[in-house]
mmCIF file with all atom_site columns, C-alpha atoms in Angstrom:
data_model
loop_
_atom_site.group_PDB
_atom_site.id
_atom_site.type_symbol
_atom_site.label_atom_id
_atom_site.label_alt_id
_atom_site.label_comp_id
_atom_site.label_asym_id
_atom_site.label_entity_id
_atom_site.label_seq_id
_atom_site.pdbx_PDB_ins_code
_atom_site.Cartn_x
_atom_site.Cartn_y
_atom_site.Cartn_z
_atom_site.occupancy
_atom_site.B_iso_or_equiv
_atom_site.pdbx_formal_charge
_atom_site.auth_seq_id
_atom_site.auth_comp_id
_atom_site.auth_asym_id
_atom_site.auth_atom_id
_atom_site.pdbx_PDB_model_num
ATOM 1   C CA . MET A 1 1   ? 82.035 69.961  -48.972 1.00 55.00 ? 1   MET A CA 1
ATOM 2   C CA . SER A 1 2   ? 82.778 66.929  -51.115 1.00 59.00 ? 2   SER A CA 1
ATOM 3   C CA . ASP A 1 3   ? 84.792 63.899  -50.085 1.00 60.00 ? 3   ASP A CA 1
ATOM 4   C CA . GLN A 1 4   ? 87.638 65.082  -52.328 1.00 66.00 ? 4   GLN A CA 1
ATOM 5   C CA . ASP A 1 5   ? 88.076 68.226  -50.208 1.00 75.00 ? 5   ASP A CA 1
ATOM 6   C CA . LEU A 1 6   ? 88.377 66.243  -46.972 1.00 77.00 ? 6   LEU A CA 1
ATOM 7   C CA . HIS A 1 7   ? 91.569 64.973  -45.430 1.00 81.00 ? 7   HIS A CA 1
ATOM 8   C CA . PRO A 1 8   ? 92.131 61.301  -46.358 1.00 84.00 ? 8   PRO A CA 1
ATOM 9   C CA . SER A 1 9   ? 91.820 60.151  -42.747 1.00 84.00 ? 9   SER A CA 1
ATOM 10  C CA . VAL A 1 10  ? 88.444 61.900  -42.437 1.00 86.00 ? 10  VAL A CA 1
ATOM 11  C CA . SER A 1 11  ? 87.242 60.166  -45.599 1.00 87.00 ? 11  SER A CA 1
ATOM 12  C CA . GLU A 1 12  ? 88.364 56.828  -44.149 1.00 88.00 ? 12  GLU A CA 1
ATOM 13  C CA . PHE A 1 13  ? 86.522 57.643  -40.925 1.00 88.00 ? 13  PHE A CA 1
ATOM 14  C CA . LYS A 1 14  ? 83.336 58.377  -42.891 1.00 89.00 ? 14  LYS A CA 1
ATOM 15  C CA . GLN A 1 15  ? 83.629 54.983  -44.585 1.00 88.00 ? 15  GLN A CA 1
ATOM 16  C CA . PHE A 1 16  ? 84.220 53.389  -41.197 1.00 89.00 ? 16  PHE A CA 1
ATOM 17  C CA . ILE A 1 17  ? 81.096 55.058  -39.799 1.00 87.00 ? 17  ILE A CA 1
ATOM 18  C CA . ASN A 1 18  ? 79.036 53.793  -42.717 1.00 86.00 ? 18  ASN A CA 1
ATOM 19  C CA . LYS A 1 19  ? 80.181 50.245  -41.899 1.00 86.00 ? 19  LYS A CA 1
ATOM 20  C CA . HIS A 1 20  ? 79.113 50.685  -38.256 1.00 87.00 ? 20  HIS A CA 1
ATOM 21  C CA . PRO A 1 21  ? 75.521 52.016  -38.228 1.00 86.00 ? 21  PRO A CA 1
ATOM 22  C CA . GLN A 1 22  ? 75.040 51.156  -34.559 1.00 89.00 ? 22  GLN A CA 1
ATOM 23  C CA . LEU A 1 23  ? 77.797 53.645  -33.757 1.00 87.00 ? 23  LEU A CA 1
ATOM 24  C CA . ILE A 1 24  ? 75.759 56.408  -35.381 1.00 87.00 ? 24  ILE A CA 1
ATOM 25  C CA . LYS A 1 25  ? 72.747 55.482  -33.253 1.00 88.00 ? 25  LYS A CA 1
ATOM 26  C CA . GLU A 1 26  ? 74.877 55.356  -30.117 1.00 86.00 ? 26  GLU A CA 1
ATOM 27  C CA . VAL A 1 27  ? 76.385 58.802  -30.740 1.00 88.00 ? 27  VAL A CA 1
ATOM 28  C CA . ARG A 1 28  ? 72.972 60.345  -31.406 1.00 89.00 ? 28  ARG A CA 1
ATOM 29  C CA . LYS A 1 29  ? 71.494 58.693  -28.328 1.00 88.00 ? 29  LYS A CA 1
ATOM 30  C CA . SER A 1 30  ? 74.323 59.533  -25.935 1.00 88.00 ? 30  SER A CA 1
ATOM 31  C CA . GLY A 1 31  ? 75.145 62.971  -27.317 1.00 86.00 ? 31  GLY A CA 1
ATOM 32  C CA . LYS A 1 32  ? 78.886 62.275  -27.474 1.00 87.00 ? 32  LYS A CA 1
ATOM 33  C CA . PRO A 1 33  ? 80.751 64.521  -29.891 1.00 89.00 ? 33  PRO A CA 1
ATOM 34  C CA . TRP A 1 34  ? 82.031 62.961  -33.106 1.00 88.00 ? 34  TRP A CA 1
ATOM 35  C CA . GLN A 1 35  ? 85.460 64.358  -32.272 1.00 90.00 ? 35  GLN A CA 1
ATOM 36  C CA . ASP A 1 36  ? 85.758 61.899  -29.360 1.00 89.00 ? 36  ASP A CA 1
ATOM 37  C CA . ILE A 1 37  ? 84.787 58.988  -31.580 1.00 88.00 ? 37  ILE A CA 1
ATOM 38  C CA . TYR A 1 38  ? 87.236 60.107  -34.258 1.00 90.00 ? 38  TYR A CA 1
ATOM 39  C CA . GLU A 1 39  ? 90.086 60.363  -31.742 1.00 89.00 ? 39  GLU A CA 1
ATOM 40  C CA . LYS A 1 40  ? 89.287 56.904  -30.374 1.00 89.00 ? 40  LYS A CA 1
ATOM 41  C CA . TRP A 1 41  ? 89.245 55.554  -33.942 1.00 89.00 ? 41  TRP A CA 1
ATOM 42  C CA . VAL A 1 42  ? 92.652 57.106  -34.632 1.00 89.00 ? 42  VAL A CA 1
ATOM 43  C CA . LEU A 1 43  ? 94.117 55.649  -31.414 1.00 89.00 ? 43  LEU A CA 1
ATOM 44  C CA . LEU A 1 44  ? 92.574 52.172  -31.562 1.00 87.00 ? 44  LEU A CA 1
ATOM 45  C CA . GLY A 1 45  ? 92.439 51.651  -35.277 1.00 86.00 ? 45  GLY A CA 1
ATOM 46  C CA . GLU A 1 46  ? 89.677 50.251  -37.410 1.00 84.00 ? 46  GLU A CA 1
ATOM 47  C CA . ASN A 1 47  ? 90.226 46.587  -36.520 1.00 85.00 ? 47  ASN A CA 1
ATOM 48  C CA . ASP A 1 48  ? 90.087 46.918  -32.743 1.00 85.00 ? 48  ASP A CA 1
ATOM 49  C CA . PRO A 1 49  ? 87.567 44.603  -31.011 1.00 86.00 ? 49  PRO A CA 1
ATOM 50  C CA . TYR A 1 50  ? 85.986 47.678  -29.379 1.00 86.00 ? 50  TYR A CA 1
ATOM 51  C CA . TRP A 1 51  ? 84.236 48.495  -32.666 1.00 85.00 ? 51  TRP A CA 1
ATOM 52  C CA . ASP A 1 52  ? 82.709 45.021  -33.123 1.00 84.00 ? 52  ASP A CA 1
ATOM 53  C CA . ARG A 1 53  ? 79.723 45.836  -30.935 1.00 84.00 ? 53  ARG A CA 1
ATOM 54  C CA . PHE A 1 54  ? 78.760 48.655  -33.288 1.00 84.00 ? 54  PHE A CA 1
ATOM 55  C CA . LYS A 1 55  ? 78.556 46.517  -36.399 1.00 79.00 ? 55  LYS A CA 1
ATOM 56  C CA . GLN A 1 56  ? 74.998 45.723  -37.346 1.00 69.00 ? 56  GLN A CA 1
ATOM 57  C CA . ALA A 1 57  ? 74.463 42.010  -37.566 1.00 57.00 ? 57  ALA A CA 1
ATOM 58  C CA . ASP A 1 58  ? 72.377 40.632  -40.422 1.00 48.00 ? 58  ASP A CA 1
ATOM 59  C CA . GLY A 1 59  ? 70.041 39.036  -37.895 1.00 47.00 ? 59  GLY A CA 1
ATOM 60  C CA . ASP A 1 60  ? 69.239 42.419  -36.381 1.00 53.00 ? 60  ASP A CA 1
ATOM 61  C CA . ASN A 1 61  ? 68.563 43.828  -39.815 1.00 55.00 ? 61  ASN A CA 1
ATOM 62  C CA . ASN A 1 62  ? 66.243 40.964  -40.735 1.00 55.00 ? 62  ASN A CA 1
ATOM 63  C CA . GLU A 1 63  ? 64.473 41.272  -37.407 1.00 59.00 ? 63  GLU A CA 1
ATOM 64  C CA . SER A 1 64  ? 63.806 44.961  -37.940 1.00 60.00 ? 64  SER A CA 1
ATOM 65  C CA . LYS A 1 65  ? 62.546 44.253  -41.471 1.00 64.00 ? 65  LYS A CA 1
ATOM 66  C CA . SER A 1 66  ? 60.146 41.596  -40.174 1.00 68.00 ? 66  SER A CA 1
ATOM 67  C CA . LYS A 1 67  ? 58.848 44.053  -37.543 1.00 71.00 ? 67  LYS A CA 1
ATOM 68  C CA . ASP A 1 68  ? 58.317 46.651  -40.272 1.00 72.00 ? 68  ASP A CA 1
ATOM 69  C CA . ASN A 1 69  ? 56.451 44.130  -42.406 1.00 75.00 ? 69  ASN A CA 1
ATOM 70  C CA . GLN A 1 70  ? 54.267 43.128  -39.470 1.00 77.00 ? 70  GLN A CA 1
ATOM 71  C CA . SER A 1 71  ? 53.560 46.771  -38.696 1.00 78.00 ? 71  SER A CA 1
ATOM 72  C CA . ASN A 1 72  ? 52.574 47.414  -42.312 1.00 81.00 ? 72  ASN A CA 1
ATOM 73  C CA . GLU A 1 73  ? 50.236 44.410  -42.276 1.00 84.00 ? 73  GLU A CA 1
ATOM 74  C CA . ASN A 1 74  ? 48.627 45.651  -39.053 1.00 84.00 ? 74  ASN A CA 1
ATOM 75  C CA . ASN A 1 75  ? 48.145 49.090  -40.596 1.00 86.00 ? 75  ASN A CA 1
ATOM 76  C CA . LYS A 1 76  ? 46.531 47.575  -43.684 1.00 87.00 ? 76  LYS A CA 1
ATOM 77  C CA . GLU A 1 77  ? 44.215 45.490  -41.533 1.00 88.00 ? 77  GLU A CA 1
ATOM 78  C CA . LEU A 1 78  ? 43.258 48.499  -39.440 1.00 88.00 ? 78  LEU A CA 1
ATOM 79  C CA . PHE A 1 79  ? 42.584 50.549  -42.558 1.00 88.00 ? 79  PHE A CA 1
ATOM 80  C CA . SER A 1 80  ? 40.379 47.828  -44.052 1.00 87.00 ? 80  SER A CA 1
ATOM 81  C CA . GLN A 1 81  ? 38.385 47.634  -40.805 1.00 88.00 ? 81  GLN A CA 1
ATOM 82  C CA . LEU A 1 82  ? 37.987 51.394  -40.847 1.00 87.00 ? 82  LEU A CA 1
ATOM 83  C CA . LEU A 1 83  ? 36.683 51.270  -44.416 1.00 87.00 ? 83  LEU A CA 1
ATOM 84  C CA . LYS A 1 84  ? 34.166 48.591  -43.477 1.00 86.00 ? 84  LYS A CA 1
ATOM 85  C CA . MET A 1 85  ? 32.939 50.717  -40.584 1.00 85.00 ? 85  MET A CA 1
ATOM 86  C CA . THR A 1 86  ? 32.493 53.794  -42.748 1.00 84.00 ? 86  THR A CA 1
ATOM 87  C CA . GLU A 1 87  ? 30.604 51.817  -45.372 1.00 84.00 ? 87  GLU A CA 1
ATOM 88  C CA . SER A 1 88  ? 28.075 50.660  -42.794 1.00 83.00 ? 88  SER A CA 1
ATOM 89  C CA . MET A 1 89  ? 27.526 54.149  -41.330 1.00 84.00 ? 89  MET A CA 1
ATOM 90  C CA . ASP A 1 90  ? 24.366 56.107  -41.948 1.00 86.00 ? 90  ASP A CA 1
ATOM 91  C CA . LEU A 1 91  ? 25.662 59.554  -42.861 1.00 86.00 ? 91  LEU A CA 1
ATOM 92  C CA . GLU A 1 92  ? 22.300 61.247  -42.352 1.00 90.00 ? 92  GLU A CA 1
ATOM 93  C CA . LYS A 1 93  ? 22.186 59.929  -38.797 1.00 91.00 ? 93  LYS A CA 1
ATOM 94  C CA . VAL A 1 94  ? 25.697 61.196  -38.154 1.00 90.00 ? 94  VAL A CA 1
ATOM 95  C CA . GLN A 1 95  ? 24.714 64.595  -39.565 1.00 94.00 ? 95  GLN A CA 1
ATOM 96  C CA . ARG A 1 96  ? 21.684 64.810  -37.262 1.00 95.00 ? 96  ARG A CA 1
ATOM 97  C CA . GLN A 1 97  ? 23.800 63.889  -34.241 1.00 95.00 ? 97  GLN A CA 1
ATOM 98  C CA . MET A 1 98  ? 26.376 66.526  -35.130 1.00 96.00 ? 98  MET A CA 1
ATOM 99  C CA . GLU A 1 99  ? 23.625 69.147  -35.399 1.00 96.00 ? 99  GLU A CA 1
ATOM 100 C CA . GLN A 1 100 ? 22.278 68.142  -31.980 1.00 96.00 ? 100 GLN A CA 1
ATOM 101 C CA . PHE A 1 101 ? 25.757 68.330  -30.522 1.00 96.00 ? 101 PHE A CA 1
ATOM 102 C CA . SER A 1 102 ? 26.286 71.762  -32.052 1.00 97.00 ? 102 SER A CA 1
ATOM 103 C CA . SER A 1 103 ? 22.995 73.056  -30.641 1.00 96.00 ? 103 SER A CA 1
ATOM 104 C CA . SER A 1 104 ? 23.913 71.660  -27.212 1.00 97.00 ? 104 SER A CA 1
ATOM 105 C CA . ILE A 1 105 ? 27.228 73.499  -27.290 1.00 96.00 ? 105 ILE A CA 1
ATOM 106 C CA . SER A 1 106 ? 25.557 76.770  -28.280 1.00 96.00 ? 106 SER A CA 1
ATOM 107 C CA . THR A 1 107 ? 23.000 76.365  -25.461 1.00 96.00 ? 107 THR A CA 1
ATOM 108 C CA . ILE A 1 108 ? 25.814 75.845  -22.953 1.00 96.00 ? 108 ILE A CA 1
ATOM 109 C CA . GLN A 1 109 ? 27.569 78.943  -24.295 1.00 96.00 ? 109 GLN A CA 1
ATOM 110 C CA . GLU A 1 110 ? 24.397 80.995  -23.856 1.00 95.00 ? 110 GLU A CA 1
ATOM 111 C CA . ILE A 1 111 ? 23.986 79.812  -20.253 1.00 95.00 ? 111 ILE A CA 1
ATOM 112 C CA . ILE A 1 112 ? 27.586 80.708  -19.467 1.00 94.00 ? 112 ILE A CA 1
ATOM 113 C CA . SER A 1 113 ? 27.193 84.177  -20.968 1.00 93.00 ? 113 SER A CA 1
ATOM 114 C CA . GLN A 1 114 ? 24.023 84.731  -18.904 1.00 92.00 ? 114 GLN A CA 1
ATOM 115 C CA . PHE A 1 115 ? 25.854 83.773  -15.719 1.00 90.00 ? 115 PHE A CA 1
ATOM 116 C CA . LYS A 1 116 ? 28.666 86.155  -16.614 1.00 89.00 ? 116 LYS A CA 1
ATOM 117 C CA . GLN A 1 117 ? 26.211 88.991  -17.180 1.00 87.00 ? 117 GLN A CA 1
ATOM 118 C CA . THR A 1 118 ? 24.474 88.438  -13.834 1.00 84.00 ? 118 THR A CA 1
ATOM 119 C CA . LYS A 1 119 ? 27.800 88.215  -12.053 1.00 79.00 ? 119 LYS A CA 1
ATOM 120 C CA . ASP A 1 120 ? 29.051 91.434  -13.670 1.00 76.00 ? 120 ASP A CA 1
ATOM 121 C CA . THR A 1 121 ? 25.866 93.387  -12.874 1.00 75.00 ? 121 THR A CA 1
ATOM 122 C CA . LYS A 1 122 ? 25.827 92.418  -9.191  1.00 68.00 ? 122 LYS A CA 1
ATOM 123 C CA . GLN A 1 123 ? 27.506 94.993  -6.989  1.00 57.00 ? 123 GLN A CA 1
ATOM 124 C CA . PRO A 1 124 ? 28.588 94.224  -3.480  1.00 58.00 ? 124 PRO A CA 1
ATOM 125 C CA . THR A 1 125 ? 26.195 95.721  -0.901  1.00 57.00 ? 125 THR A CA 1
ATOM 126 C CA . ASN A 1 126 ? 28.862 96.208  1.781   1.00 56.00 ? 126 ASN A CA 1
ATOM 127 C CA . GLU A 1 127 ? 30.898 98.709  -0.199  1.00 56.00 ? 127 GLU A CA 1
ATOM 128 C CA . ARG A 1 128 ? 28.502 101.460 -1.168  1.00 58.00 ? 128 ARG A CA 1
ATOM 129 C CA . MET A 1 129 ? 31.018 104.237 -1.152  1.00 60.00 ? 129 MET A CA 1
ATOM 130 C CA . GLY A 1 130 ? 34.056 102.381 0.048   1.00 59.00 ? 130 GLY A CA 1
ATOM 131 C CA . TRP A 1 131 ? 34.409 104.377 3.251   1.00 62.00 ? 131 TRP A CA 1
ATOM 132 C CA . PHE A 1 132 ? 34.281 101.847 6.048   1.00 61.00 ? 132 PHE A CA 1
ATOM 133 C CA . ARG A 1 133 ? 36.785 99.220  5.076   1.00 59.00 ? 133 ARG A CA 1
ATOM 134 C CA . ASP A 1 134 ? 38.742 97.295  7.676   1.00 54.00 ? 134 ASP A CA 1
#
């Protein structure tokens, strides 16, 4: 549905919402229905002081951008450290260790299967024919 198909007040409300991004976050976080927000907007009007707390200040926006930049720098640093570590690795040694680990796992699996077989083949001596049960 395009904006032309909407009622003019709904189009104005959409523009109002776009000017108040904190309101979108608040509605998603609290789970309030948009109908309640729309009704409050109709009653109070766009210029009511109630809506001021939902406007995103430029300082908040800059702060979030600086956090994103810092996060990106940390990721780049972590990636470069990871590359340095992989360059210094001996791949043949890693391969041998993985083979040893694999053989250890298969040995453990064999032991477990042997225990299962011995447990399954044992029959209880008290219940030969099942006649004298208490």
